[in-house]
Coordinates of C-alpha atoms in Angstrom, one line a residue:
M1 CA 86.1 -28.1 -13.2
K2 CA 83.2 -25.7 -12.5
K3 CA 82.0 -25.9 -16.0
W4 CA 82.1 -29.7 -15.9
L5 CA 80.2 -29.7 -12.6
R6 CA 77.5 -27.4 -14.0
R7 CA 77.1 -29.5 -17.1
D8 CA 76.9 -32.7 -15.0
T9 CA 74.4 -31.1 -12.7
S10 CA 72.2 -29.9 -15.5
A11 CA 72.2 -33.4 -17.1
A12 CA 71.3 -35.0 -13.8
F13 CA 68.4 -32.6 -13.3
L14 CA 67.3 -33.3 -16.9
F15 CA 67.0 -37.0 -16.1
L16 CA 65.4 -36.5 -12.7
V17 CA 62.7 -34.1 -13.8
P18 CA 60.3 -36.7 -15.4
S19 CA 60.4 -39.0 -12.4
G20 CA 60.2 -36.0 -10.0
I21 CA 57.1 -34.7 -11.8
G22 CA 55.5 -38.2 -11.6
F23 CA 56.4 -38.5 -7.9
A24 CA 54.9 -35.1 -7.2
L25 CA 51.7 -35.7 -9.2
F26 CA 50.9 -39.2 -7.9
Y27 CA 52.4 -39.2 -4.4
L28 CA 53.5 -35.9 -2.9
I29 CA 50.6 -33.6 -3.9
P30 CA 47.9 -36.2 -3.0
F31 CA 49.5 -36.9 0.3
A32 CA 49.7 -33.2 1.1
M33 CA 46.1 -32.8 0.1
G34 CA 45.2 -35.7 2.4
V35 CA 47.0 -34.1 5.4
F36 CA 45.2 -30.8 4.6
Y37 CA 41.7 -32.5 4.5
S38 CA 42.5 -34.3 7.8
F39 CA 42.2 -30.9 9.5
M40 CA 38.9 -30.0 7.8
N41 CA 35.3 -31.0 8.5
S42 CA 34.5 -31.6 4.8
T43 CA 36.0 -31.7 1.4
V44 CA 33.3 -29.2 0.1
D45 CA 32.9 -25.8 1.8
S46 CA 35.4 -27.1 4.3
Q47 CA 36.2 -25.4 7.6
F48 CA 39.3 -25.8 9.7
V49 CA 38.5 -28.0 12.8
G50 CA 42.0 -28.5 14.1
L51 CA 42.6 -31.9 15.7
D52 CA 38.9 -32.9 16.0
N53 CA 39.2 -35.6 13.4
Y54 CA 42.2 -37.1 15.2
R55 CA 40.4 -37.0 18.5
E56 CA 37.4 -38.8 17.0
L57 CA 39.7 -41.3 15.4
L58 CA 41.5 -42.1 18.6
A59 CA 38.1 -42.5 20.3
S60 CA 36.9 -45.0 17.7
D61 CA 37.0 -48.6 18.9
S62 CA 37.4 -49.9 15.3
F63 CA 40.4 -47.7 14.7
R64 CA 42.1 -48.8 18.0
K65 CA 41.4 -52.4 17.1
A66 CA 42.9 -52.0 13.6
A67 CA 45.9 -50.1 15.0
S68 CA 46.6 -52.7 17.7
N69 CA 46.3 -55.6 15.2
T70 CA 48.6 -53.9 12.7
F71 CA 51.3 -53.2 15.3
Y72 CA 51.0 -56.6 16.8
F73 CA 51.4 -58.2 13.4
T74 CA 54.5 -56.0 12.7
A75 CA 56.0 -56.8 16.2
V76 CA 55.6 -60.6 15.7
S77 CA 56.2 -61.1 12.0
V78 CA 59.3 -58.9 11.5
P79 CA 61.5 -60.6 14.1
I80 CA 60.4 -64.0 12.8
M81 CA 61.2 -62.8 9.3
L82 CA 64.6 -61.6 10.3
V83 CA 65.6 -64.9 12.0
L84 CA 64.3 -67.2 9.3
S85 CA 65.8 -65.1 6.4
L86 CA 69.2 -64.9 8.1
G87 CA 69.2 -68.6 8.9
L88 CA 68.2 -69.7 5.4
A89 CA 70.7 -67.2 3.8
M90 CA 73.5 -68.7 5.9
L91 CA 72.4 -72.2 4.9
L92 CA 72.2 -71.3 1.2
N93 CA 75.6 -69.6 1.5
Q94 CA 77.2 -73.1 2.1
N95 CA 78.0 -75.7 -0.5
I96 CA 74.9 -77.8 0.0
Y97 CA 73.1 -80.1 -2.4
L98 CA 70.6 -78.3 -4.8
R99 CA 71.7 -74.9 -3.5
N100 CA 70.8 -73.1 -6.8
W101 CA 67.4 -74.8 -7.0
L102 CA 66.6 -73.8 -3.4
R103 CA 67.6 -70.2 -4.1
T104 CA 65.2 -70.1 -7.0
A105 CA 62.4 -71.7 -4.9
Y106 CA 62.7 -69.0 -2.3
V107 CA 62.6 -66.2 -4.9
L108 CA 59.7 -67.6 -6.9
P109 CA 57.0 -66.1 -4.5
L110 CA 58.2 -62.6 -5.4
V111 CA 57.2 -62.9 -9.0
V112 CA 53.9 -64.7 -8.5
P113 CA 50.8 -62.3 -8.5
V114 CA 49.2 -61.9 -5.1
A115 CA 45.8 -63.0 -6.4
S116 CA 47.3 -66.3 -7.5
I117 CA 49.0 -66.8 -4.1
I118 CA 45.7 -66.1 -2.3
L119 CA 43.9 -68.6 -4.5
I120 CA 46.4 -71.3 -3.5
W121 CA 46.1 -70.5 0.2
Q122 CA 42.3 -70.5 -0.1
M123 CA 42.3 -73.9 -1.6
L124 CA 44.5 -75.1 1.3
L125 CA 42.7 -73.4 4.2
D126 CA 39.0 -73.3 3.1
W127 CA 36.4 -75.2 5.2
N128 CA 36.4 -77.8 2.4
G129 CA 40.1 -77.2 1.6
S130 CA 43.0 -79.7 1.5
L131 CA 44.2 -79.1 5.1
N132 CA 40.8 -79.8 6.6
A133 CA 40.4 -82.9 4.4
W134 CA 43.7 -84.2 5.7
M135 CA 42.8 -83.4 9.3
N136 CA 39.4 -85.2 8.8
D137 CA 41.2 -88.3 7.6
F138 CA 43.3 -88.4 10.8
G139 CA 40.2 -87.9 13.0
F140 CA 40.5 -84.2 13.7
D141 CA 37.5 -81.7 13.4
R142 CA 37.4 -79.3 10.6
V143 CA 38.5 -75.7 11.3
D144 CA 37.3 -72.6 9.5
W145 CA 40.8 -71.1 9.7
M146 CA 39.9 -67.5 8.5
K147 CA 37.1 -67.1 11.0
T148 CA 38.9 -68.0 14.2
D149 CA 41.9 -66.5 16.0
A150 CA 44.1 -68.8 13.8
A151 CA 43.5 -66.3 11.0
R152 CA 46.3 -64.1 12.4
N153 CA 48.8 -67.0 12.2
V154 CA 47.7 -67.7 8.7
V155 CA 48.3 -64.1 7.6
I156 CA 51.7 -64.2 9.2
I157 CA 52.6 -67.4 7.4
I158 CA 51.5 -65.9 4.1
Y159 CA 53.5 -62.8 4.7
L160 CA 56.6 -64.8 5.6
W161 CA 56.2 -67.0 2.5
K162 CA 55.7 -64.1 0.2
N163 CA 58.5 -61.7 1.4
M164 CA 61.2 -64.0 2.7
G165 CA 62.9 -64.5 -0.6
Y166 CA 63.8 -60.9 -1.1
N167 CA 65.4 -60.7 2.4
I168 CA 67.3 -63.9 1.7
I169 CA 68.8 -62.3 -1.4
L170 CA 69.9 -59.2 0.6
F171 CA 71.5 -61.4 3.3
L172 CA 73.2 -63.5 0.7
A173 CA 74.7 -60.4 -0.8
G174 CA 75.9 -59.2 2.6
L175 CA 77.4 -62.6 3.5
Q176 CA 79.3 -62.8 0.3
Q177 CA 80.9 -59.5 1.0
I178 CA 82.5 -60.7 4.3
P179 CA 86.2 -61.8 3.6
K180 CA 86.7 -65.5 4.3
D181 CA 90.1 -64.6 5.8
Y182 CA 88.4 -63.3 8.9
Y183 CA 86.8 -66.7 9.5
E184 CA 90.1 -68.6 8.9
T185 CA 91.9 -66.3 11.3
A186 CA 89.2 -66.8 13.9
Q187 CA 89.5 -70.6 13.6
I188 CA 93.2 -70.4 14.0
E189 CA 92.7 -68.3 17.2
G190 CA 90.3 -71.0 18.5
A191 CA 87.0 -69.2 18.1
G192 CA 83.9 -71.4 17.9
R193 CA 81.0 -71.1 15.5
F194 CA 78.9 -69.1 17.8
R195 CA 81.7 -66.6 18.5
Q196 CA 82.4 -66.3 14.8
F197 CA 78.8 -65.6 14.2
S198 CA 78.5 -63.0 16.9
R199 CA 81.8 -61.3 16.4
I200 CA 82.2 -61.4 12.6
T201 CA 78.9 -62.3 10.8
L202 CA 76.6 -60.1 12.8
I203 CA 79.0 -57.2 12.9
Y204 CA 79.5 -57.1 9.1
L205 CA 75.9 -57.8 8.4
T206 CA 74.7 -54.8 10.5
P207 CA 74.0 -52.5 7.5
T208 CA 72.2 -55.3 5.6
M209 CA 70.2 -56.2 8.7
F210 CA 68.9 -52.6 9.2
L211 CA 67.9 -52.6 5.5
V212 CA 66.0 -55.9 5.9
I213 CA 64.3 -54.7 9.1
L214 CA 63.3 -51.5 7.4
M215 CA 61.9 -53.2 4.3
S216 CA 60.1 -55.9 6.5
I217 CA 58.4 -53.2 8.6
I218 CA 57.2 -51.3 5.5
N219 CA 56.0 -54.6 3.9
S220 CA 54.2 -55.6 7.0
F221 CA 52.0 -52.4 6.7
K222 CA 51.1 -53.5 3.2
V223 CA 49.7 -56.9 4.2
F224 CA 46.2 -55.5 3.4
R225 CA 46.2 -57.1 -0.1
E226 CA 46.5 -60.6 1.3
T227 CA 44.0 -60.2 4.1
Y228 CA 41.4 -58.4 1.9
L229 CA 41.6 -61.0 -0.9
I230 CA 41.5 -64.0 1.5
A231 CA 38.9 -62.6 4.0
G232 CA 37.0 -59.7 2.4
D233 CA 36.0 -56.2 3.7
Y234 CA 35.2 -57.3 7.3
P235 CA 37.6 -60.1 8.2
H236 CA 38.0 -61.8 11.6
D237 CA 38.8 -59.3 14.4
S238 CA 42.3 -60.6 14.8
I239 CA 43.3 -59.6 11.2
Y240 CA 41.3 -56.3 10.9
M241 CA 44.1 -54.0 9.9
L242 CA 44.5 -50.2 9.5
Q243 CA 44.1 -50.6 5.7
H244 CA 40.7 -52.3 6.3
Y245 CA 39.6 -49.4 8.4
M246 CA 40.8 -46.9 5.8
N247 CA 39.1 -48.8 3.0
N248 CA 35.8 -48.9 4.9
M249 CA 36.1 -45.2 5.5
F250 CA 36.6 -44.6 1.8
M251 CA 33.6 -46.8 0.9
S252 CA 31.5 -44.7 3.3
L253 CA 33.0 -41.5 1.9
D254 CA 34.2 -40.4 5.4
I255 CA 37.3 -38.7 3.9
Q256 CA 38.2 -36.9 7.1
K257 CA 38.7 -40.1 9.1
L258 CA 40.4 -41.7 6.1
T259 CA 43.0 -39.0 5.7
A260 CA 43.5 -38.7 9.5
A261 CA 44.2 -42.4 9.7
A262 CA 46.5 -42.3 6.7
A263 CA 48.5 -39.4 8.2
M264 CA 48.8 -41.1 11.6
M265 CA 50.0 -44.3 10.0
T266 CA 52.5 -42.4 7.9
G267 CA 53.7 -40.6 11.0
C268 CA 54.2 -43.9 12.9
I269 CA 56.2 -45.4 10.0
L270 CA 58.3 -42.3 9.8
L271 CA 59.1 -42.4 13.5
L272 CA 60.1 -46.1 13.1
V273 CA 62.3 -45.3 10.2
I274 CA 64.0 -42.4 12.0
G275 CA 64.6 -44.6 15.0
L276 CA 66.1 -47.3 12.8
F277 CA 68.5 -44.8 11.2
A278 CA 69.5 -43.5 14.6
L279 CA 70.3 -47.0 15.7
E280 CA 72.3 -47.6 12.5
R281 CA 74.4 -44.5 13.1
R282 CA 75.0 -45.5 16.6
F283 CA 76.1 -49.1 15.9

């Protein structure tokens, strides 16, 4: 048994070494170097300055605006994503007309390149786009959607449209693992639809729900691609995200603020993940 375990362990390490080396070279080591530079005053002939870079970062109005916009976006979009994904998954889990076609339709945005998606939304939301043309036909004034406070709602809609399909797949997999005998027993006992949903569906979907929340939070921090492609380097204040701030620091070669902002964002994501895992263990 010991010889088998040793042979199995060595084979496992043999398969893991290539991916481990790639992860270390392209993720772990660069991140460690970034954290190191966040405590220095320069990347050349650097001197240790402690938390000075972080103090300057927190005193920056642009960083505070980017951080507040990012967390607001996460706080609003993730609950909406959770409710819509679960509702659509429960609908698609029923024997409804064109169910397979609808499942395919919700998954399609996952395989479409982001640049193509943004091109479609720009054609729809531009000053001379389709939406403004329709509004003008009905007597409404044109709106420059990406240069008003409505830009935040546009980005939320794009985020939901792009990422909802993956969460629906996860919820469908979780729903199909719940034995139908439980619902039949509940119906015999006189439980209504709401009680079945709260006492059976939500209980057995708890692990899937935590995974969906976790993935949605992580994806909400990666919305920079959409906002950058649709609005450029300096978008409207309502959609100026942390990634915009870090990208601008990179373009100005302010590596210290860039690495400090990246380390703080990673720390916040890590705290959220630890909190979610603590809640999962509790419930």
